Amino acid sequence: MDKKLVDAIADLREAEALKLVKEMLAGGSDPAAILEECREATVIVGERFQEGKYFLPDLVYVGEIMTQISSEVKPYLRTSGADGKKGGKVLIGTVKGDIHDIGKNIVTFMLEVNGFDVLDIGVDVPPETFVEHIKSFKPQVVGLSGLLTVAHTTMKETVAAIKEAGLRDEVKIMVGGGSVDEHIRAFAGADAYGPDAVAAVTIAKQWTGVK
Amino acid sequence: MTTSPEKLLAERRQRILDAYDMKVPDRVPITLNFSYMLARLGGVTKQELHDNPDKAQELLEKWALYYQPDAAFGIGTFGTHMPSVILGDRQTKWPGYGLGPDQPFQFVEGEFMKAEEYDEFIEDPSDFTLRKFVPRIYSALEGFADLPVLTSFLRGYGGLAGVAVLNKPSLRSALEALLKVADWYAQSATRTAEYARRMEALGFPVDVRVFGATTLAPFDLLADNLRGMRGVFLDMYRCPDKLLAAQEKIRRFSVEQVIQTTSATGRKLIFIPLHRGSDGFMSIEQFETFYWPQLKALMLDLIKAGLKPYPFYEGVWDQRLEYLRELPKGKTIGMFQSSNMFKVKEIVGDVMTIVGGFPVSLLEGGSHEQVREYTRKMCKALGKNGGFIMSASVALDECNPELVKVWVDATKEYGTAV
């Protein structure tokens, strides 16, 4: 199969990727196949990020390219196919008191390209909201993110609230972001700390048994 | 045996100045940036600290006397809420104003300049600032969008009719709001001077860390204030030349602004909090193209003007420390957050004074023994040959008061004869 589109996206050639998509759609290509190529490209981007070849500007840019491709493809899609998520379920959010989302968004992106079903519940999330979503979404992994030091305290409160709701044994909890480190992991009572998005994927894979 | 406040003040000031001069002080100095920790210590909300500066000052004095550091600072570091509140600032949220009473100050990044506006900005940054940027970030100054192009004054008396626009209610109220802010700063300056006098009377030097001005790396000014992080990252691909041209303009007017501000006060330390240059945000190649040359040029300009840049290397700079060696020796003070401090000392210890880096996580969740042991290690490694000031990685906001005491005492114990 011709991988021109995959390469154009993965190498961040915006204009070329969009031109190819338009040509493919006009030529009657299956829109689902185009989206599959997009998915393949994201996996490559994820790998390059993991290897330290790509950084945040590159992830932001590929996200932007994808958004444009999606809006090109959307009118051609009749039914949305099964999303084929094979990994485990991860609930993620920035804890109460903190409105920073960059780290959380990168972790979400990396988990998704690694096949996880991720529910991102946003920023400044109170402990009780985490508890509600654990009940309804039933994740195996909960990711608590925060940049500010105030997040250390609310991470601890969130873990305590999960425990109080009787859900502590149902989930593994990982923490990360800003000044979070192993000391804060212990302080908050979480199960693991990761210094970056790559570590978050490794930890989540270990916990869910995904290869 | 008690030492008089005058003597303590002189000793402490000298200790810090020695470290600034990269000499070996009699002991590793330690400074406490209490910030919102004062709320916890005083049993008040964070909002109350902002609303009641007298109370905040009382708490600062009380706890500085308790801990006895070489210098101590309250919540003033990042400014204060009233000007933002008066102007309806869309870029900041403060405890009790846009946030709960116990949530800390937060900066809200937005896209306040569109990618299509680069040319306009580069052509005339002042005009863009006044008639586009200001009305976008301050709701009370939306009327500024109606101001005439300022060059209309070049026509002399013939251009004066444009002033009539100030009769618009939106502009009248905008000017009133600005005057209110000016009044507020006048009162605040009197208060700040009085607080500094009181701190020094208690034996704590203040002048050693009052900044003459704060400025930003040209890339950060674009990322934080104008384009937002997402926008500026896309610009790196879509319009790199414009991004670089805008940075060149920004560097020039930033230097001009700093020199203007400091010439009035004579204060030499220039605070530069650094954001997107740290490890993890961009690649080394991108850093070499879009971040470092412009930041370095800015610092060199400031040094040439007789000023001393005091950058805060936020985040982790472990992969970028070699670049900092390009800075002239002894001309800057580097404050660090989460970099490997031992590596920092090894690589730039002979280039700059090093401040900070003691992990607040240890002061929040560590044990007494861990805090003492890490303090010992840091004093031994970083205190060697001087030029080091012990300080926490970030403000002490959420730290455990008991562990802070252990840390200060351990610094005094291990920081002597290193």
Short mmCIF file of N, CA, C and O in Angstrom, two decimals, chain B residues 296-350:
data_model
loop_
_atom_site.label_atom_id
_atom_site.label_comp_id
_atom_site.label_asym_id
_atom_site.label_seq_id
_atom_site.Cartn_x
_atom_site.Cartn_y
_atom_site.Cartn_z
N LYS B 296 19.91 35.06 24.98
CA LYS B 296 21.30 35.42 25.28
C LYS B 296 21.56 36.88 24.88
O LYS B 296 22.15 37.65 25.66
N ALA B 297 21.09 37.27 23.71
CA ALA B 297 21.29 38.65 23.25
C ALA B 297 20.64 39.64 24.23
O ALA B 297 21.21 40.69 24.54
N LEU B 298 19.45 39.28 24.69
CA LEU B 298 18.75 40.14 25.67
C LEU B 298 19.61 40.31 26.93
O LEU B 298 19.82 41.42 27.41
N MET B 299 20.12 39.19 27.44
CA MET B 299 20.92 39.27 28.66
C MET B 299 22.20 40.07 28.44
O MET B 299 22.60 40.86 29.28
N LEU B 300 22.83 39.87 27.29
CA LEU B 300 24.06 40.61 27.00
C LEU B 300 23.79 42.12 26.90
O LEU B 300 24.58 42.93 27.39
N ASP B 301 22.67 42.47 26.32
CA ASP B 301 22.30 43.90 26.25
C ASP B 301 22.13 44.48 27.66
O ASP B 301 22.55 45.60 27.93
N LEU B 302 21.48 43.71 28.51
CA LEU B 302 21.23 44.20 29.88
C LEU B 302 22.56 44.34 30.64
O LEU B 302 22.79 45.31 31.36
N ILE B 303 23.43 43.36 30.44
CA ILE B 303 24.75 43.40 31.10
C ILE B 303 25.52 44.62 30.62
O ILE B 303 26.14 45.34 31.41
N LYS B 304 25.45 44.87 29.34
CA LYS B 304 26.14 46.02 28.76
C LYS B 304 25.64 47.33 29.36
O LYS B 304 26.39 48.29 29.52
N ALA B 305 24.37 47.34 29.75
CA ALA B 305 23.79 48.54 30.35
C ALA B 305 24.08 48.60 31.86
O ALA B 305 23.51 49.42 32.57
N GLY B 306 24.95 47.69 32.34
CA GLY B 306 25.33 47.72 33.75
C GLY B 306 24.35 47.02 34.67
O GLY B 306 24.40 47.17 35.89
N LEU B 307 23.46 46.21 34.10
CA LEU B 307 22.45 45.52 34.92
C LEU B 307 22.84 44.06 35.11
O LEU B 307 23.71 43.54 34.41
N LYS B 308 22.18 43.41 36.07
CA LYS B 308 22.51 42.01 36.35
C LYS B 308 21.28 41.13 36.15
O LYS B 308 20.38 41.12 36.99
N PRO B 309 21.23 40.39 35.04
CA PRO B 309 20.09 39.50 34.80
C PRO B 309 20.00 38.41 35.88
O PRO B 309 21.03 37.85 36.29
N TYR B 310 18.78 38.14 36.32
CA TYR B 310 18.50 37.15 37.36
C TYR B 310 17.45 36.19 36.80
O TYR B 310 16.30 36.21 37.21
N PRO B 311 17.85 35.38 35.80
CA PRO B 311 16.86 34.49 35.18
C PRO B 311 16.44 33.37 36.13
O PRO B 311 17.26 32.90 36.92
N PHE B 312 15.19 32.99 36.05
CA PHE B 312 14.69 31.82 36.78
C PHE B 312 14.52 30.72 35.73
O PHE B 312 13.62 30.77 34.90
N TYR B 313 15.45 29.76 35.77
CA TYR B 313 15.40 28.64 34.81
C TYR B 313 14.33 27.67 35.29
O TYR B 313 14.63 26.68 35.95
N GLU B 314 13.09 27.96 34.96
CA GLU B 314 11.98 27.12 35.42
C GLU B 314 12.03 25.76 34.74
O GLU B 314 12.55 25.61 33.65
N GLY B 315 11.44 24.78 35.39
CA GLY B 315 11.44 23.43 34.85
C GLY B 315 12.84 22.83 34.97
O GLY B 315 13.56 23.08 35.92
N VAL B 316 13.22 22.05 33.96
CA VAL B 316 14.50 21.33 33.99
C VAL B 316 15.36 21.84 32.83
O VAL B 316 14.90 21.89 31.70
N TRP B 317 16.61 22.18 33.10
CA TRP B 317 17.53 22.68 32.05
C TRP B 317 18.74 21.76 31.89
O TRP B 317 19.77 22.17 31.35
N ASP B 318 18.63 20.53 32.36
CA ASP B 318 19.78 19.62 32.36
C ASP B 318 20.43 19.46 30.99
O ASP B 318 21.64 19.34 30.88
N GLN B 319 19.61 19.43 29.92
CA GLN B 319 20.19 19.23 28.59
C GLN B 319 20.68 20.52 27.96
O GLN B 319 21.16 20.53 26.84
N ARG B 320 20.48 21.63 28.67
CA ARG B 320 20.82 22.92 28.08
C ARG B 320 21.88 23.68 28.86
O ARG B 320 22.19 24.84 28.53
N LEU B 321 22.44 23.05 29.88
CA LEU B 321 23.36 23.78 30.77
C LEU B 321 24.61 24.27 30.04
O LEU B 321 25.14 25.33 30.37
N GLU B 322 25.05 23.50 29.06
CA GLU B 322 26.27 23.89 28.33
C GLU B 322 26.09 25.28 27.68
O GLU B 322 27.04 26.04 27.57
N TYR B 323 24.86 25.56 27.23
CA TYR B 323 24.60 26.86 26.60
C TYR B 323 24.84 28.00 27.59
O TYR B 323 25.29 29.07 27.20
N LEU B 324 24.49 27.74 28.85
CA LEU B 324 24.61 28.81 29.86
C LEU B 324 26.07 29.20 30.08
O LEU B 324 26.37 30.27 30.59
N ARG B 325 26.96 28.32 29.69
CA ARG B 325 28.39 28.64 29.80
C ARG B 325 28.79 29.77 28.85
O ARG B 325 29.86 30.35 28.98
N GLU B 326 27.93 30.05 27.89
CA GLU B 326 28.23 31.14 26.95
C GLU B 326 28.02 32.52 27.59
O GLU B 326 28.37 33.53 27.01
N LEU B 327 27.42 32.54 28.76
CA LEU B 327 27.18 33.83 29.44
C LEU B 327 28.48 34.30 30.09
O LEU B 327 29.28 33.49 30.53
N PRO B 328 28.68 35.62 30.16
CA PRO B 328 29.92 36.11 30.77
C PRO B 328 29.97 35.76 32.27
O PRO B 328 28.95 35.77 32.94
N LYS B 329 31.16 35.45 32.72
CA LYS B 329 31.33 34.99 34.11
C LYS B 329 30.98 36.06 35.13
O LYS B 329 31.39 37.21 35.00
N GLY B 330 30.20 35.64 36.12
CA GLY B 330 29.88 36.52 37.25
C GLY B 330 28.91 37.64 36.92
O GLY B 330 28.71 38.54 37.74
N LYS B 331 28.31 37.61 35.74
CA LYS B 331 27.44 38.72 35.35
C LYS B 331 25.96 38.40 35.46
O LYS B 331 25.12 39.27 35.20
N THR B 332 25.64 37.15 35.78
CA THR B 332 24.22 36.80 35.94
C THR B 332 24.05 35.97 37.21
O THR B 332 25.02 35.42 37.74
N ILE B 333 22.80 35.89 37.66
CA ILE B 333 22.46 35.03 38.80
C ILE B 333 21.43 34.04 38.29
O ILE B 333 20.40 34.45 37.73
N GLY B 334 21.71 32.77 38.40
CA GLY B 334 20.78 31.77 37.88
C GLY B 334 19.98 31.12 38.99
O GLY B 334 20.53 30.52 39.90
N MET B 335 18.66 31.28 38.88
CA MET B 335 17.79 30.64 39.86
C MET B 335 17.24 29.39 39.19
O MET B 335 16.81 29.45 38.03
N PHE B 336 17.27 28.28 39.89
CA PHE B 336 16.87 27.02 39.26
C PHE B 336 15.71 26.37 40.00
O PHE B 336 15.56 26.52 41.20
N GLN B 337 14.91 25.62 39.22
CA GLN B 337 13.77 24.93 39.84
C GLN B 337 14.09 23.44 40.00
O GLN B 337 14.57 23.04 41.04
N SER B 338 13.86 22.66 38.96
CA SER B 338 13.98 21.21 39.12
C SER B 338 15.14 20.59 38.36
O SER B 338 15.17 19.39 38.13
N SER B 339 16.11 21.41 37.94
CA SER B 339 17.28 20.85 37.29
C SER B 339 18.06 20.02 38.31
O SER B 339 17.88 20.17 39.51
N ASN B 340 18.94 19.18 37.81
CA ASN B 340 19.84 18.44 38.69
C ASN B 340 20.88 19.43 39.24
O ASN B 340 21.79 19.86 38.52
N MET B 341 20.73 19.83 40.48
CA MET B 341 21.53 20.93 41.03
C MET B 341 23.02 20.60 41.11
O MET B 341 23.86 21.48 41.06
N PHE B 342 23.31 19.33 41.22
CA PHE B 342 24.72 18.93 41.31
C PHE B 342 25.39 19.11 39.95
O PHE B 342 26.53 19.54 39.84
N LYS B 343 24.63 18.78 38.92
CA LYS B 343 25.11 18.99 37.56
C LYS B 343 25.21 20.49 37.24
O LYS B 343 26.14 20.94 36.58
N VAL B 344 24.23 21.25 37.72
CA VAL B 344 24.24 22.69 37.52
C VAL B 344 25.54 23.27 38.08
O VAL B 344 26.24 24.04 37.42
N LYS B 345 25.89 22.86 39.30
CA LYS B 345 27.11 23.37 39.94
C LYS B 345 28.34 22.99 39.11
O LYS B 345 29.23 23.81 38.88
N GLU B 346 28.34 21.74 38.68
CA GLU B 346 29.49 21.23 37.95
C GLU B 346 29.68 22.00 36.63
O GLU B 346 30.80 22.37 36.27
N ILE B 347 28.59 22.27 35.95
CA ILE B 347 28.72 22.86 34.61
C ILE B 347 28.78 24.39 34.62
O ILE B 347 29.56 24.97 33.89
N VAL B 348 27.96 25.04 35.45
CA VAL B 348 27.96 26.51 35.40
C VAL B 348 28.40 27.16 36.72
O VAL B 348 28.28 28.37 36.87
N GLY B 349 28.93 26.35 37.63
CA GLY B 349 29.33 26.87 38.94
C GLY B 349 30.37 27.99 38.85
O GLY B 349 30.43 28.85 39.73
N ASP B 350 31.18 27.98 37.80
CA ASP B 350 32.19 29.04 37.68
C ASP B 350 31.70 30.18 36.80
O ASP B 350 32.42 31.13 36.52
#
